[in-house]
Amino acid sequence: MPTSATPQHARIRTLEGYHEAYHLSTHHPNEFWAAVAEPFTWRRKWSTVMESDMAAGETTWFAGARLNITENCLDRHLATRGNKLALIYEPNDIKERHLRLTYRELHQRVCQFANVLLNNGVEKGDRVCLYMPMIPELTIAVLACARIGAVHSVIFAGFSATAIADRVNDAQAKLVITSDGLNRGAKQIPVKRVVDEALETCPSVRKVVVVEHLGWPVQMEEERDVWYHEEAEDVAKTCPAEEMKAEDPLFILYTSGSTGKPKGVVHTTAGYMVWADYTFRNVFQVEENDVFWCTADVGWVTGHTYLIYGPLLAGSTTLMFEGIPTYPDAGRFWEVIDKHSVSVFYTAPTAIRALMAEPLDNVLSYSLDSLRVIGSVGEPINEEAWHWYNEHVGKGRCPLVDTWWQTETGGIMISPLAGITPSKPTYAGLPLPGVWPVLLRQDGTEVEGNEEEGYLAIKQAWPGIIRTTWGDHSRAVQTYFAAYPGYYFTGDGARRDANGLYRIIGRVDDVINVSGHRFGTAEIENAINQNPNVVESAVVGYPHEVKGQGIYAYIICREGACKSEADKPRIEASVIETVVAEIGKIARPDKIQIVTGLPKTRSGKIMRRILRKVAEGDTTTLGDTSTLLDPAVVDDIIEGAK
Ligand code: 6R9
């Protein structure tokens, strides 16, 4: 094994090259990542590559360096790729015109947007929240924030006004960017109205920039709200990039954990940049003429890293799609691939499962000849979906990469490198260079050897590691670094096969994954408990054919609220309404069961294991229920579930 890294190690091309890079990255991380970071545009080079105290949850990468990530995404490419397509936008409505922007055009649009933000009082370090549809202005606005050193916090446009307000207030955002409305298949949603409602309780927000999309009339609040197209009229198409420190925050992205409200995961500038670019190029084995399509919404981390930053850092062409996979019909994804000659396609198991359920003709009537690599992300991909995707989309000739990672990891951690390292159904495979996974026992000791299972943890800092949770570092330490000191704890369980490949089994904490979206059971319970009919609730996940996991809510009604069977539908509907208002439609319970009691231990803890079993419909092996305060409750619940 070589002991010194060279810039060649930035791109792996063979299995041997993978092993070499892996060895170097774990034994000589500083040297390895310095070589990988070399080709970027730095205003000033770093003084140290990595400094890390995992037990304290303190890590820095490229400290001392100065840079701007948008110079690396845009300016750096202008000389050689100025006329190359940077962004293709495919609208929801098939009849509407798509849009293509070259690197030069995207650069100009980002500068214009940045100037509008500056003119509206945004300063370096300020937080800007974005609540927008999947339109080019979303990508442009994200980059515009980064251009001027503002911290972007994108809020998925399916979240409710209450959820927006929580995030805006936590980040103390100064400005919000939104649009008049959004398209979602056959539906249109008045986005600005949701923002207006949210901002009633957000005193930190001074300005709202509204992008015209549907041409809908909206209520504009004087002094506060401005139209983007009006503001952009006379601004310059150039804007100097703010010089940022390596560890200056780049963005906040809120994600759910097992306790409390969603937390703002913070990623910083240099480490995230290097990680996004490195993982993108190596996992997908990107070539110069690739057209890359990541179907994730920019509201989630996958959209950040593999729709915006990864592809643009690498000088690729990225495709952005506003619509849904089943509109106008279940062939839409495949139609878009043929139309734009997409060569790398990255989607989620939930979409695959939904499309699998449709007649096969929907996919067979497209050629899909342009495809070279296909990928999956967000949740475990079941065997059936893996094979369907491989056979009917990849036609058995495209490597399928099942990529495991998290909001907190910034980029892909465990995954095949397309066509290079092994790809095995339902396995994410081998770790990327820089990633040192371990399996832990409950007591925190490492499980050695293969054909083993345990809690998945990471032993060494990688460039994309979460730096903190916004406004509360102790929460980050508590959640990720204190459980098993010296390790980053993922919250996932995993299995290692005879060849050292990893299979992700699922969450081992109280987080459920619905269609690839994370929710804490406590977060949904808190929402349900806001309903005046409810005194207490308990939420668990259960296997769902399309969503992966569904949400099953057990609720106890306030006395007198549910007198007879006839009251139940009304109560259920009102509980759903509450969850939609508190969080958003994506967190609606799939099943609600009204119960008279919950299975609690003598110390008052809900035995979720039992509730999970009932939700799964498996009541034959409930295990030991002797510590329950009132075992009879269980029989009632089983009876009620029938
Ligand atoms: C990127 C993203 C993270 C959680 C993670 C795990 C699950 C993601 C997966 C996967 C099995 C995969 N997950 N990718 N499970 N195989 N390929 O999804 O981030 O939204 O933070 O979710 O999703 O449980 O812990 P995020």
XYZ file of C-alpha atoms and ligand atoms in Angstrom:
668
model
C 0.000 0.000 0.000
C 1.314 3.460 -0.868
C 1.792 5.798 2.042
C 1.379 9.053 0.183
C -1.724 10.431 -1.464
C -1.742 12.161 -4.826
C -4.493 14.116 -6.617
C -5.181 10.879 -8.567
C -6.728 9.529 -5.411
C -9.514 12.063 -5.789
C -11.035 9.812 -8.430
C -11.257 6.064 -7.996
C -11.340 3.996 -11.190
C -10.617 0.429 -10.152
C -11.293 -1.897 -7.256
C -7.606 -1.814 -6.426
C -7.760 1.979 -6.494
C -10.660 1.839 -4.044
C -8.707 -0.280 -1.573
C -5.712 2.013 -1.904
C -7.800 5.141 -1.343
C -9.609 3.514 1.559
C -6.354 2.568 3.221
C -4.854 6.026 2.795
C -7.981 7.831 3.931
C -8.178 5.907 7.176
C -4.459 5.723 7.964
C -3.318 9.085 6.633
C -6.510 11.154 6.553
C -4.799 14.535 6.585
C -2.606 13.754 3.649
C -5.391 12.041 1.753
C -7.918 14.870 2.070
C -5.317 17.535 1.378
C -4.675 15.832 -1.968
C -8.408 15.576 -2.710
C -8.975 19.234 -1.777
C -6.108 20.528 -3.897
C -7.989 21.213 -7.190
C -10.634 23.503 -5.652
C -10.460 27.286 -5.786
C -9.140 28.521 -2.446
C -8.682 32.174 -1.619
C -6.312 30.968 1.043
C -5.121 27.420 1.815
C -5.759 25.683 5.142
C -3.312 25.520 8.016
C -4.569 22.161 9.309
C -6.566 19.546 7.428
C -8.565 17.882 10.179
C -8.767 18.335 13.907
C -11.231 16.180 15.715
C -12.307 15.206 19.177
C -15.190 12.843 18.518
C -16.010 12.379 22.192
C -16.567 16.116 22.543
C -18.353 16.376 19.193
C -15.783 18.918 17.959
C -14.376 18.640 14.457
C -12.857 21.135 12.049
C -11.774 20.589 8.465
C -9.393 22.782 6.494
C -9.160 25.318 9.317
C -7.457 28.528 8.246
C -8.708 28.216 4.658
C -10.777 30.917 2.942
C -13.130 30.242 0.057
C -16.574 30.654 -1.368
C -18.416 27.498 -2.406
C -20.156 29.234 -5.337
C -16.808 30.167 -6.857
C -16.205 26.441 -6.908
C -19.664 25.611 -8.260
C -19.759 28.332 -10.903
C -16.835 30.737 -11.495
C -14.289 27.917 -11.577
C -16.075 26.338 -14.546
C -16.642 29.443 -16.648
C -13.420 29.271 -18.633
C -13.826 25.649 -19.679
C -17.548 24.965 -19.262
C -19.172 28.378 -19.702
C -21.457 27.146 -22.483
C -22.076 23.742 -20.979
C -25.530 23.081 -19.524
C -25.514 23.458 -15.774
C -29.221 23.151 -15.041
C -32.142 21.611 -16.877
C -35.576 22.337 -15.480
C -38.490 20.076 -16.341
C -41.812 21.571 -15.233
C -44.746 19.757 -13.677
C -46.871 20.315 -16.744
C -45.592 18.341 -19.697
C -46.862 20.985 -22.111
C -45.012 23.814 -20.471
C -41.568 24.686 -21.830
C -38.554 23.312 -20.059
C -35.601 25.554 -19.322
C -31.898 25.072 -19.802
C -29.217 27.247 -18.233
C -25.548 27.112 -19.107
C -22.907 27.629 -16.455
C -22.518 31.216 -17.655
C -26.258 31.866 -17.421
C -26.574 30.200 -14.037
C -23.660 32.268 -12.781
C -25.414 35.456 -13.885
C -28.725 34.463 -12.365
C -27.110 33.583 -9.055
C -25.311 36.937 -8.992
C -28.542 38.776 -9.758
C -30.371 36.979 -6.990
C -27.483 37.649 -4.631
C -27.700 41.361 -5.427
C -31.417 41.342 -4.697
C -30.734 39.753 -1.313
C -28.051 42.348 -0.566
C -30.409 45.161 -1.573
C -32.949 43.750 0.839
C -30.615 43.929 3.773
C -29.149 40.436 3.976
C -25.660 40.402 5.460
C -23.012 37.757 5.856
C -24.033 35.306 8.568
C -27.748 36.154 8.392
C -30.148 33.251 8.049
C -32.468 33.071 5.048
C -35.330 30.561 4.920
C -36.594 29.225 1.608
C -40.052 27.738 1.180
C -40.373 27.101 -2.512
C -41.404 24.766 -5.288
C -38.865 22.808 -7.301
C -38.179 25.580 -9.787
C -34.837 26.963 -11.020
C -35.137 29.962 -8.690
C -34.835 27.608 -5.717
C -31.403 26.398 -6.824
C -30.472 29.937 -7.794
C -31.590 31.325 -4.428
C -29.684 28.669 -2.474
C -26.511 29.552 -4.337
C -27.230 33.275 -4.003
C -27.267 32.875 -0.217
C -23.952 31.040 -0.330
C -22.541 33.715 -2.637
C -23.010 36.432 -0.023
C -22.296 34.278 3.013
C -25.876 34.044 4.239
C -26.852 30.736 5.830
C -29.643 29.045 3.890
C -32.304 26.982 5.549
C -34.578 25.295 3.044
C -37.938 24.187 4.395
C -39.688 21.479 2.390
C -42.721 23.094 0.749
C -45.060 20.429 2.136
C -44.603 21.548 5.741
C -47.393 23.436 7.499
C -47.383 27.060 8.656
C -46.655 25.936 12.230
C -43.684 23.864 11.087
C -42.362 26.821 9.067
C -42.710 29.145 12.046
C -40.816 26.712 14.287
C -37.909 26.609 11.839
C -37.864 30.318 11.031
C -37.890 31.198 14.723
C -35.264 28.672 15.683
C -32.928 30.058 13.012
C -34.010 33.673 13.687
C -34.201 34.177 9.937
C -34.143 37.727 8.615
C -35.569 37.033 5.188
C -37.818 34.412 3.613
C -37.910 33.478 -0.059
C -41.089 31.940 -1.411
C -43.330 31.851 -4.487
C -46.934 32.632 -5.288
C -47.804 28.957 -5.570
C -46.669 25.529 -6.593
C -47.760 22.698 -8.855
C -47.992 19.171 -7.634
C -49.427 16.919 -10.295
C -52.973 18.062 -10.969
C -53.030 20.212 -7.824
C -51.905 23.774 -7.198
C -50.952 24.969 -3.742
C -50.927 28.614 -2.608
C -47.500 28.640 -1.034
C -47.309 32.337 -0.183
C -50.488 32.080 1.857
C -48.915 29.385 4.045
C -45.865 31.609 4.576
C -48.087 34.571 5.487
C -49.774 32.505 8.158
C -46.434 31.281 9.512
C -44.926 34.755 9.662
C -47.655 36.014 11.969
C -45.526 34.524 14.732
C -42.044 35.218 13.328
C -40.810 38.638 14.489
C -37.256 38.162 13.166
C -38.354 38.291 9.514
C -37.958 41.719 7.898
C -38.416 40.869 4.236
C -40.117 38.308 2.034
C -38.980 37.866 -1.558
C -41.716 36.348 -3.720
C -40.899 34.547 -6.958
C -43.679 34.569 -9.538
C -44.429 31.068 -10.716
C -48.126 30.381 -11.241
C -49.077 33.989 -11.879
C -51.517 33.862 -9.001
C -52.607 36.963 -7.158
C -51.101 37.136 -3.691
C -51.435 39.412 -0.738
C -48.292 41.553 -0.575
C -47.573 43.116 2.769
C -46.249 46.608 2.334
C -42.698 47.216 3.570
C -42.191 43.484 4.047
C -42.951 41.720 0.742
C -41.251 42.303 -2.609
C -41.590 40.589 -5.998
C -38.377 39.026 -7.163
C -38.879 39.963 -10.823
C -39.314 43.619 -9.908
C -36.286 43.656 -7.616
C -34.142 41.890 -10.221
C -34.873 44.382 -12.993
C -31.986 46.766 -12.484
C -29.455 44.757 -10.537
C -26.035 43.781 -11.853
C -25.379 40.312 -13.249
C -22.138 40.112 -11.361
C -21.649 39.927 -7.631
C -18.363 39.388 -5.849
C -18.335 36.242 -3.770
C -17.969 36.774 -0.035
C -14.797 35.291 1.394
C -15.777 32.637 3.932
C -13.833 30.757 6.552
C -13.690 26.989 6.127
C -15.860 26.448 9.187
C -18.393 29.221 8.557
C -21.880 27.697 8.416
C -23.172 27.091 4.896
C -26.634 25.832 5.713
C -29.066 24.641 8.327
C -31.414 21.804 7.549
C -34.002 20.695 10.065
C -34.421 17.007 10.682
C -36.317 14.855 13.137
C -34.783 12.851 15.923
C -36.155 10.628 18.621
C -36.853 13.473 21.041
C -38.173 16.996 20.969
C -38.657 19.308 18.035
C -36.726 18.869 14.791
C -33.181 20.138 15.130
C -31.209 22.328 12.788
C -28.331 20.262 11.456
C -25.473 22.607 10.586
C -23.012 22.010 7.765
C -20.066 24.278 7.177
C -18.284 25.383 4.053
C -15.040 23.649 3.113
C -15.554 20.149 4.490
C -19.070 19.875 3.081
C -17.841 21.103 -0.299
C -15.062 18.539 -0.529
C -17.353 15.749 0.662
C -20.228 16.625 -1.707
C -17.907 16.715 -4.701
C -15.869 13.646 -3.771
C -18.856 11.420 -3.033
C -20.764 12.601 -6.107
C -17.964 11.926 -8.566
C -16.906 8.614 -7.100
C -20.218 6.950 -6.260
C -21.805 7.758 -9.617
C -18.498 7.535 -11.530
C -19.428 10.762 -13.255
C -18.096 11.550 -16.721
C -17.996 14.922 -18.457
C -21.120 14.461 -20.582
C -23.392 13.004 -17.951
C -26.844 14.391 -17.311
C -27.582 13.747 -13.667
C -31.099 13.554 -12.300
C -31.723 13.404 -8.588
C -35.473 13.266 -7.994
C -35.271 14.399 -4.367
C -36.777 17.723 -3.361
C -34.278 20.403 -2.400
C -36.149 20.517 0.921
C -34.247 17.371 1.930
C -30.528 16.834 2.237
C -30.382 14.661 -0.873
C -31.555 17.632 -2.912
C -28.889 19.839 -1.333
C -25.959 17.547 -1.958
C -26.911 15.708 -5.153
C -29.183 18.090 -6.990
C -27.290 21.309 -6.306
C -23.835 21.169 -4.770
C -22.368 17.819 -5.894
C -23.230 18.131 -9.592
C -22.299 21.810 -9.868
C -19.027 21.379 -7.997
C -18.159 18.617 -10.441
C -19.154 20.735 -13.457
C -21.970 18.324 -14.387
C -25.424 18.952 -15.780
C -28.125 18.622 -13.134
C -31.820 18.126 -13.836
C -34.524 19.561 -11.636
C -38.097 18.248 -11.891
C -41.043 20.082 -10.427
C -43.623 17.320 -10.683
C -44.439 13.892 -9.325
C -43.729 10.410 -10.760
C -47.362 9.668 -11.568
C -48.444 12.838 -13.381
C -49.806 12.941 -16.017
C -49.201 9.190 -15.855
C -46.880 6.623 -14.296
C -44.485 6.877 -17.234
C -43.416 10.427 -16.450
C -40.006 9.618 -14.930
C -39.086 7.480 -17.914
C -40.387 10.056 -20.356
C -38.164 12.694 -18.744
C -35.134 10.400 -18.901
C -35.596 9.854 -22.650
C -36.414 13.513 -23.306
C -33.271 14.895 -21.667
C -30.973 11.900 -22.209
C -30.467 11.422 -18.494
C -27.464 9.189 -17.857
C -27.433 8.947 -14.064
C -30.736 8.594 -12.236
C -31.016 8.793 -8.450
C -34.342 8.182 -6.723
C -35.989 6.681 -3.641
C -37.368 3.186 -2.989
C -40.805 4.618 -2.241
C -41.030 5.980 -5.803
C -39.870 2.654 -7.226
C -42.475 0.774 -5.211
C -45.242 3.148 -6.292
C -44.262 2.725 -9.963
C -43.890 -1.052 -9.636
C -47.549 -1.227 -8.749
C -48.479 0.302 -12.130
C -48.696 -1.661 -15.408
C -45.237 -2.510 -16.723
C -46.008 -0.869 -20.072
C -45.466 2.486 -18.418
C -41.762 1.794 -18.280
C -41.376 -0.597 -21.210
C -42.587 1.983 -23.691
C -39.489 4.139 -23.141
C -36.042 3.270 -24.365
C -33.984 4.450 -21.361
C -30.934 3.952 -23.570
C -29.171 7.003 -22.179
C -29.020 5.560 -18.646
C -25.616 4.485 -17.368
C -25.981 4.364 -13.572
C -29.048 4.147 -11.307
C -29.168 4.894 -7.597
C -31.381 4.604 -4.546
C -31.504 6.592 -1.311
C -33.591 7.407 1.720
C -34.633 4.066 3.182
C -33.821 0.403 2.891
C -34.664 -0.892 -0.580
C -36.465 -4.223 -0.416
C -35.365 -7.119 -2.584
C -38.358 -6.959 -4.922
C -37.945 -3.251 -5.603
C -34.183 -3.676 -6.125
C -34.750 -6.327 -8.798
C -37.540 -4.426 -10.528
C -35.390 -1.281 -10.669
C -32.365 -3.211 -11.870
C -34.253 -5.175 -14.499
C -36.767 -2.709 -15.925
C -34.996 0.605 -15.476
C -31.332 -0.384 -15.475
C -32.105 -3.149 -18.026
C -29.562 -5.260 -16.214
C -26.748 -3.196 -17.706
C -26.556 -0.188 -15.336
C -24.803 -0.529 -11.991
C -27.313 0.073 -9.169
C -25.933 2.012 -6.214
C -27.874 1.776 -2.945
C -26.485 4.753 -1.052
C -26.743 4.981 2.725
C -26.261 8.325 4.420
C -28.072 10.916 6.552
C -28.757 14.636 6.824
C -26.045 14.653 9.473
C -23.416 13.010 7.279
C -23.635 15.628 4.515
C -23.062 13.074 1.766
C -23.022 9.380 0.911
C -21.214 7.175 3.456
C -21.764 3.548 2.476
C -22.475 2.655 -1.133
C -21.151 0.808 -4.118
C -18.984 2.909 -6.419
C -20.848 2.313 -9.682
C -19.356 -0.620 -11.518
C -16.314 -0.777 -9.234
C -17.153 -2.072 -5.776
C -19.758 -4.815 -5.234
C -23.467 -4.123 -5.495
C -25.650 -6.722 -3.799
C -29.454 -6.523 -3.482
C -30.550 -4.807 -0.253
C -26.937 -4.034 0.722
C -25.436 -0.557 0.716
C -22.068 -2.269 0.389
C -18.651 -0.980 1.359
C -17.850 2.309 3.089
C -16.502 5.215 1.076
C -12.917 6.303 1.661
C -12.827 8.353 4.834
C -15.689 6.418 6.409
C -14.806 4.001 9.183
C -17.994 2.193 10.203
C -18.252 -0.070 13.225
C -21.009 -2.195 14.707
C -21.584 -1.624 18.402
C -23.261 -3.685 21.067
C -25.692 -2.012 23.416
C -22.893 -1.628 25.972
C -20.786 0.283 23.467
C -18.224 -2.411 22.732
C -17.329 -3.088 19.116
C -18.538 -6.229 17.376
C -15.544 -7.704 15.577
C -15.665 -9.881 12.486
C -18.247 -10.479 9.805
C -21.720 -12.003 9.603
C -22.643 -9.806 12.547
C -25.215 -7.183 13.464
C -25.115 -4.156 15.701
C -25.681 -0.437 16.051
C -24.003 1.397 13.220
C -21.496 4.023 14.365
C -18.610 5.854 12.678
C -15.212 5.924 14.283
C -13.392 8.740 12.536
C -14.439 12.205 11.375
C -15.084 12.597 7.634
C -15.262 15.986 5.887
C -19.079 16.129 5.776
C -19.710 15.334 9.451
C -22.395 17.415 11.214
C -20.710 20.270 13.086
C -23.470 21.288 15.455
C -27.191 21.747 15.872
C -28.198 25.351 15.396
C -28.281 27.331 18.596
C -27.657 24.356 20.871
C -24.370 22.529 20.589
C -25.082 20.372 23.612
C -28.024 18.855 21.774
C -25.710 17.737 18.968
C -23.261 16.278 21.447
C -26.046 14.538 23.349
C -27.686 13.097 20.246
C -24.722 11.984 18.193
C -21.538 11.845 20.247
C -22.360 11.157 23.898
C -24.251 7.885 23.470
C -21.007 6.048 22.601
C -18.048 8.334 23.325
C -15.510 8.389 20.522
C -18.063 7.483 17.869
C -20.650 9.261 15.768
C -23.857 7.327 16.478
C -26.113 6.952 13.433
C -29.338 5.716 15.022
C -29.408 2.880 12.467
C -28.899 -0.826 12.953
C -26.792 -2.694 10.410
C -25.502 -6.092 9.416
C -22.065 -6.902 7.987
C -21.913 -9.877 5.632
C -19.085 -12.358 5.072
C -17.396 -9.940 2.657
C -17.683 -6.893 4.866
C -20.619 -5.394 2.962
C -23.109 -3.445 5.068
C -26.837 -3.823 5.019
C -28.855 -1.145 6.789
C -31.652 -2.718 8.765
C -33.465 0.408 9.904
C -33.643 2.823 12.795
C -32.966 1.588 16.298
C -34.378 4.745 17.891
C -37.863 6.245 17.918
C -37.571 7.609 14.411
C -39.837 6.376 11.641
C -39.066 6.654 7.968
C -42.149 7.357 5.879
C -41.438 7.439 2.142
C -37.860 8.371 2.969
C -38.932 11.215 5.290
C -37.863 11.112 8.906
C -40.250 11.740 11.762
C -39.804 11.297 15.472
C -42.647 9.379 17.080
C -42.602 11.994 19.867
C -42.911 14.775 17.296
C -46.098 13.250 15.846
C -47.459 12.481 19.317
C -46.918 16.097 20.354
C -48.870 17.197 17.313
C -51.731 14.760 17.975
C -51.884 15.840 21.615
C -52.743 19.374 20.481
C -56.131 18.035 19.448
C -58.751 18.897 22.088
C -60.310 15.430 21.855
C -57.082 13.697 22.802
C -55.553 13.177 26.228
C -52.681 10.916 25.270
C -51.238 9.196 22.242
C -48.544 6.777 21.165
C -47.209 6.527 17.640
C -45.314 3.649 16.044
C -44.210 2.707 12.550
C -45.447 -0.402 10.752
C -44.474 -1.947 7.407
C -46.220 -0.204 4.514
C -46.098 -1.526 0.962
C -45.320 1.756 -0.755
C -44.139 4.113 1.969
C -41.757 1.649 3.606
C -43.169 2.557 6.979
C -46.632 3.846 7.756
C -47.706 5.855 10.803
C -49.942 4.073 13.308
C -51.372 6.249 16.068
C -53.010 4.969 19.226
C -55.043 7.644 20.953
C -56.883 7.963 24.217
C -59.823 10.337 23.990
C -60.805 12.971 26.486
C -63.683 11.801 28.631
C -66.971 12.160 26.843
C -65.389 12.879 23.465
C -65.930 9.400 22.098
C -69.193 8.010 23.396
C -69.906 5.501 20.653
C -68.592 3.908 17.458
C -70.344 6.647 15.533
C -68.033 9.302 17.037
C -64.877 7.611 15.817
C -64.703 8.785 12.187
C -65.176 12.393 13.275
C -62.429 12.151 15.877
C -60.054 10.445 13.483
C -60.617 13.117 10.864
C -59.995 15.856 13.400
C -56.777 14.183 14.593
C -55.544 14.016 11.002
C -56.424 17.669 10.555
C -54.377 18.555 13.624
C -51.312 16.682 12.388
C -51.593 18.304 8.965
C -51.766 21.726 10.621
C -48.919 21.082 13.060
C -46.482 19.315 10.718
C -47.898 18.838 7.228
C -49.649 16.272 5.053
C -46.553 14.096 4.871
C -46.943 13.202 8.566
C -50.618 12.170 8.425
C -51.245 8.979 10.358
C -52.182 6.073 8.089
C -54.104 4.361 10.849
C -55.658 5.652 14.029
C -56.886 3.385 16.771
C -58.883 4.806 19.645
C -57.969 2.963 22.827
C -58.913 3.204 26.461
C -55.397 2.748 27.793
C -51.781 2.348 26.689
C -49.500 -0.488 27.762
C -47.337 1.145 30.428
C -44.744 -0.233 32.742
C -44.995 0.474 36.466
C -42.554 3.310 35.949
C -44.927 4.862 33.421
C -42.998 4.055 30.247
C -45.012 3.075 27.197
C -44.042 -0.379 25.940
C -43.790 0.477 22.268
C -42.654 -3.001 21.400
C -46.194 -4.236 22.049
C -47.777 -1.413 20.103
C -45.476 -2.153 17.165
C -46.451 -5.813 17.206
C -50.151 -4.978 17.182
C -49.631 -2.459 14.362
C -47.780 -5.128 12.379
C -50.691 -7.492 12.961
C -48.459 -9.966 14.761
C -49.848 -10.623 18.200
C -48.653 -14.200 18.601
C -45.337 -13.296 20.243
C -45.812 -10.267 22.401
C -42.960 -11.226 24.711
C -42.848 -10.545 28.400
C -45.743 -8.351 29.519
C -45.377 -9.075 33.229
C -43.925 -5.643 34.025
C -47.037 -3.921 32.732
C -49.121 -1.950 35.166
C -52.322 -3.321 33.660
C -51.835 -6.276 31.283
C -55.548 -6.266 30.425
C -54.990 -3.115 28.387
C -53.126 -5.218 25.836
C -56.094 -7.505 25.212
C -58.330 -4.500 24.638
C -55.849 -3.058 22.144
C -55.584 -6.340 20.251
C -59.356 -6.614 20.195
C -59.721 -3.026 18.970
C -57.201 -3.536 16.173
C -59.266 -6.295 14.574
C -30.021 10.787 2.848
C -31.183 10.664 3.767
C -31.516 9.220 7.055
C -32.047 7.859 7.427
C -30.969 6.893 7.811
C -31.579 5.558 7.442
C -32.384 5.877 6.209
C -31.144 6.534 4.110
C -30.706 4.591 3.251
C -31.377 4.399 4.473
C -31.246 2.113 4.215
C -30.324 3.416 2.499
N -31.646 5.622 4.972
N -30.579 5.916 3.063
N -31.640 3.169 4.951
N -30.618 2.218 3.035
N -29.711 3.499 1.313
O -32.107 9.936 3.499
O -31.119 11.409 4.913
O -33.481 12.095 5.532
O -31.550 12.272 7.160
O -32.529 10.051 6.528
O -32.693 7.271 6.309
O -32.419 5.120 8.462
O -30.643 7.014 9.178
P -32.213 11.533 6.059
